[in-house]
PDB file of C-alpha atoms in Angstrom:
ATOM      1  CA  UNK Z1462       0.000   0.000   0.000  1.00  0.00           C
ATOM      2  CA  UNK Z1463       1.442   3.718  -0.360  1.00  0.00           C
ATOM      3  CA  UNK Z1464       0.274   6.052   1.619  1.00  0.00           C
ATOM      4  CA  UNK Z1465       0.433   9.772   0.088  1.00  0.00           C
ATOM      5  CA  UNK Z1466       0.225  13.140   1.957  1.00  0.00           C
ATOM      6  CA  UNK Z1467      -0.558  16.314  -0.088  1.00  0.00           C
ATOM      7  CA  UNK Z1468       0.496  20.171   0.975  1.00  0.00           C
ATOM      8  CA  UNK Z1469       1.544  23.660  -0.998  1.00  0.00           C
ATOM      9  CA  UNK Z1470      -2.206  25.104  -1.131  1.00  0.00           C
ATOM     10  CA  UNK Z1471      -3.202  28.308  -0.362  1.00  0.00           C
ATOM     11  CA  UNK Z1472      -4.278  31.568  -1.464  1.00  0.00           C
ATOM     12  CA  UNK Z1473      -2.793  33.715  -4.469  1.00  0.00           C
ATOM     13  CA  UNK Z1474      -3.951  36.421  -6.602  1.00  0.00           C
ATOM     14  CA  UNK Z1475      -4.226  35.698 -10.346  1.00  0.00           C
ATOM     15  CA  UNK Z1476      -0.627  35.606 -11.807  1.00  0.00           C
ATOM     16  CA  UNK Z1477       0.482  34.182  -8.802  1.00  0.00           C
ATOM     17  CA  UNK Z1478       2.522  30.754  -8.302  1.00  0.00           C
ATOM     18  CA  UNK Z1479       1.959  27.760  -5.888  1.00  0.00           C
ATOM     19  CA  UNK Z1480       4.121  24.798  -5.889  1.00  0.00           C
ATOM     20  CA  UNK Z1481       2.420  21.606  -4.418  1.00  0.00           C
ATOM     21  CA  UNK Z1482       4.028  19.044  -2.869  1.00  0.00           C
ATOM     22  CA  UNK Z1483       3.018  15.081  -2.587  1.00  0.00           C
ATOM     23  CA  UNK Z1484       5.056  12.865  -0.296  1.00  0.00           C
ATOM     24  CA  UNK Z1485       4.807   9.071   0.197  1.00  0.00           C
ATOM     25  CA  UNK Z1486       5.308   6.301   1.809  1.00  0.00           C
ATOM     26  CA  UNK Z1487       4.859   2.793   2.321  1.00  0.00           C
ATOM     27  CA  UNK Z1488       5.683   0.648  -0.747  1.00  0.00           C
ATOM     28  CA  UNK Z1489       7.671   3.082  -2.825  1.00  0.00           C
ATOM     29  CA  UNK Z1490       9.674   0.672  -4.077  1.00  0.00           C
ATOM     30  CA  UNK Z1491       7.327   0.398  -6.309  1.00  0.00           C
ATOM     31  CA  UNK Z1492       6.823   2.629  -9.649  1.00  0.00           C
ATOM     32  CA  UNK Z1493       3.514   3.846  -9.667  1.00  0.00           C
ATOM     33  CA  UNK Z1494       1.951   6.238 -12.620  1.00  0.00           C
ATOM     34  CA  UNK Z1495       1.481   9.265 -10.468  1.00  0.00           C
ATOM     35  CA  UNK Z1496      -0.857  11.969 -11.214  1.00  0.00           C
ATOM     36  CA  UNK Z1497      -2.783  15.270  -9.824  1.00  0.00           C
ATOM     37  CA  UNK Z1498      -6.485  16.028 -10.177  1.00  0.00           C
ATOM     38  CA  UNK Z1499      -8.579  18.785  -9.048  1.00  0.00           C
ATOM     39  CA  UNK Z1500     -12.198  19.592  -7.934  1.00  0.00           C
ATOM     40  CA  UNK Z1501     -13.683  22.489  -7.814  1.00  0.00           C
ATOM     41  CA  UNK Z1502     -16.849  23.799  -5.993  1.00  0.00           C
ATOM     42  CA  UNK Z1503     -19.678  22.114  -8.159  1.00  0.00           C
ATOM     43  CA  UNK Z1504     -17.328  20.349 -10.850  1.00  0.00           C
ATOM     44  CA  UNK Z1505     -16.184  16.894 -10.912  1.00  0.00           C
ATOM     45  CA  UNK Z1506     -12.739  16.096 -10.267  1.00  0.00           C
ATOM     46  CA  UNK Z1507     -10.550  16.032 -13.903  1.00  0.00           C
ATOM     47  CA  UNK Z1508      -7.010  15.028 -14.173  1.00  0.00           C
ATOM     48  CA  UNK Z1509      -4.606  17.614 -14.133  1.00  0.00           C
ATOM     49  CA  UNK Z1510      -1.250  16.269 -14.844  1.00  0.00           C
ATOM     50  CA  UNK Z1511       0.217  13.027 -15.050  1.00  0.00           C
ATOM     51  CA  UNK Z1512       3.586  11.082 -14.813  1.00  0.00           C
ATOM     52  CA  UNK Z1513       3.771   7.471 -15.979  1.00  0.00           C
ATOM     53  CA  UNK Z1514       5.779   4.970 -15.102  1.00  0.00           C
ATOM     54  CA  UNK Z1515       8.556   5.671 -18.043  1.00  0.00           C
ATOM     55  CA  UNK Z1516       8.748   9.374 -17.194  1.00  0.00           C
ATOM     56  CA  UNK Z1517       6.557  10.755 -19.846  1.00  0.00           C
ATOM     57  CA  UNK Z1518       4.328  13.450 -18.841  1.00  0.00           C
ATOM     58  CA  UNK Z1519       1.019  14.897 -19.705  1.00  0.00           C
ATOM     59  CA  UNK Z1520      -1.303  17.802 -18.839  1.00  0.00           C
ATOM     60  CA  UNK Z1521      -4.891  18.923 -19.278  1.00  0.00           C
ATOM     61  CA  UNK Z1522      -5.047  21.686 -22.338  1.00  0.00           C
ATOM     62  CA  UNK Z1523      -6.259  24.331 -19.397  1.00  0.00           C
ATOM     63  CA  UNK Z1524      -2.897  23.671 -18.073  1.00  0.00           C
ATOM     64  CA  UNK Z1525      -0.342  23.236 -20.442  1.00  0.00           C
ATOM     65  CA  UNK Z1526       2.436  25.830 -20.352  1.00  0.00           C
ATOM     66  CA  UNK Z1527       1.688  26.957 -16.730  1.00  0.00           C
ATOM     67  CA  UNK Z1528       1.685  23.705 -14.487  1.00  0.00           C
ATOM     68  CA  UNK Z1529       4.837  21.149 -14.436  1.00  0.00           C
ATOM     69  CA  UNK Z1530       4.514  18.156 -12.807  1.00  0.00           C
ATOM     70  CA  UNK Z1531       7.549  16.485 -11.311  1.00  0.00           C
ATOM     71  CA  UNK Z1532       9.137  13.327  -9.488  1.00  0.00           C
ATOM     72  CA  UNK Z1533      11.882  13.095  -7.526  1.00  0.00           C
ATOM     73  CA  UNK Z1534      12.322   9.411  -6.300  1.00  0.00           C
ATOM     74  CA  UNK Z1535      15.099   9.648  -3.866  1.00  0.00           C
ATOM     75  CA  UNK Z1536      12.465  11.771  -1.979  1.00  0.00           C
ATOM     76  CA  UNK Z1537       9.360   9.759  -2.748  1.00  0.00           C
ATOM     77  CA  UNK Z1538       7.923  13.222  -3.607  1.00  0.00           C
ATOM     78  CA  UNK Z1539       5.554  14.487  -6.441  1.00  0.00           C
ATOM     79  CA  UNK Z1540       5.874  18.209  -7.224  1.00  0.00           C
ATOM     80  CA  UNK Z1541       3.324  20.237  -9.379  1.00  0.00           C
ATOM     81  CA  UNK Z1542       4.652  23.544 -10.253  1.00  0.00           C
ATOM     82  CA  UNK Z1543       1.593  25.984 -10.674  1.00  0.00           C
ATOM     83  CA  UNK Z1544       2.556  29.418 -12.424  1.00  0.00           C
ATOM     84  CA  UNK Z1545       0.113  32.046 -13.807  1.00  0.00           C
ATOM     85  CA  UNK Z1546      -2.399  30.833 -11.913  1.00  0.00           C
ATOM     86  CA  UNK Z1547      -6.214  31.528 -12.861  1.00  0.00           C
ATOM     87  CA  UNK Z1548      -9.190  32.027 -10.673  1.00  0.00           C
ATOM     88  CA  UNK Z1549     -10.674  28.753 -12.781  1.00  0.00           C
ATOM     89  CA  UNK Z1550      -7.359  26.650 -10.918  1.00  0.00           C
ATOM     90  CA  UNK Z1551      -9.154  27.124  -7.990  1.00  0.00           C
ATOM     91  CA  UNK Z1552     -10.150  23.917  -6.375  1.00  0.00           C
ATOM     92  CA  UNK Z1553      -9.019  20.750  -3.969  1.00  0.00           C
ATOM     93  CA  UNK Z1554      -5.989  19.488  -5.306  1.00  0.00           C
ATOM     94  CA  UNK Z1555      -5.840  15.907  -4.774  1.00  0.00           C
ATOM     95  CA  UNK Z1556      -2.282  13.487  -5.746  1.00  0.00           C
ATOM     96  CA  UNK Z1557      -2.780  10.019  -7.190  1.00  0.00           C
ATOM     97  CA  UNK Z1558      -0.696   6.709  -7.562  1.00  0.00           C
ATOM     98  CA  UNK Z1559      -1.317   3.526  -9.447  1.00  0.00           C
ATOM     99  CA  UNK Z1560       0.338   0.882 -11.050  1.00  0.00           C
ATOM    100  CA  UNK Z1561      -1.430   2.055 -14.198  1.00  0.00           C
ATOM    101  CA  UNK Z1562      -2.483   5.249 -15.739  1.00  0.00           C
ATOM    102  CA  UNK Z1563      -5.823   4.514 -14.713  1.00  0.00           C
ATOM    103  CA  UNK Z1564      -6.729   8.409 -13.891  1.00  0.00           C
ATOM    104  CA  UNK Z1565      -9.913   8.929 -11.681  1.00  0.00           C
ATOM    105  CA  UNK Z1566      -9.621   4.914 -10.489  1.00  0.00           C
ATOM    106  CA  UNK Z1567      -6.342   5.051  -9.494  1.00  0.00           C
ATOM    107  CA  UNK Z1568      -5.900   3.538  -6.160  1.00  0.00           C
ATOM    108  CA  UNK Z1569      -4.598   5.982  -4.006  1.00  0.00           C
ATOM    109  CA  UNK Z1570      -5.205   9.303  -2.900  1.00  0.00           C
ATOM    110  CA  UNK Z1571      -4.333  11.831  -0.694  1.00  0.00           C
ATOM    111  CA  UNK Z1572      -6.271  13.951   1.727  1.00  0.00           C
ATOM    112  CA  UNK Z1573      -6.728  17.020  -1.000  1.00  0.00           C
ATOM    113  CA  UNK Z1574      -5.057  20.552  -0.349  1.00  0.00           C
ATOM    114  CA  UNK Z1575      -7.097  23.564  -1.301  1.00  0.00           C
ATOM    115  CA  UNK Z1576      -5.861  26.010  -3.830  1.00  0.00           C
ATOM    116  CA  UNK Z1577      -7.569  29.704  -3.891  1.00  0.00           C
ATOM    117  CA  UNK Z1578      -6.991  31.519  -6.635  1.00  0.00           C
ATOM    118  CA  UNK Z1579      -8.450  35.578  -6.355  1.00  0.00           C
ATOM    119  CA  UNK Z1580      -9.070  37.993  -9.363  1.00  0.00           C
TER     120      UNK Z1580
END
């Protein structure tokens, strides 16, 4: 089982940056497709970036050119950059592992860290 912790939210004005971070633990050992999805207030929750298990990486449209997503093993720690952020990135930010690119079934979560993002 892995066990992943999410953290980085908070509030910025439009323009602004956030960098969320994604640490975990238990069986790490293993290489996992890892991935970030948000919700917002009303929405349902859409992938937002994605690693897979080779390294390759890929965003939602919305995103592309303002979010990089990131992995840095010896930490066990998944990084999404978040520049030129819009008040439409606001929403709970939630990290995602599985052994496949599986997207909203992936099989673990974290808790969700809240991004705010003010005209």
């Amino acid at each position: 089982r892995v066990k992943l912790v999410e953290s980085g939210g908070g509030s910025v004005q439009a323009g602004g940056s956030l960098r969320l971070s994604c640490e975990a633990s238990g069986e790490t050992y293993i290489r996992y497709c890892m991935a970030w999805f948000r919700e917002a207030p009303g929405k349902e929750r859409e992938g937002v970036a994605q690693v897979d298990t080779a390294g390759d990486t890929s965003y939602l449209n919305s995103v592309k050119g303002r979010f990089t997503i990131s992995l840095d093993n010896a930490k066990n720690t998944l990084y999404l950059q978040m520049d030129s952020l819009k008040p439409e990135d606001t929403g709970t930010y939630y990290c995602a592992a599985d052994r496949r690119c599986v997207g909203l079934g992936s099989d673990y979560w974290g808790q969700g860290t809240q991004v705010t993002v003010s005209s």
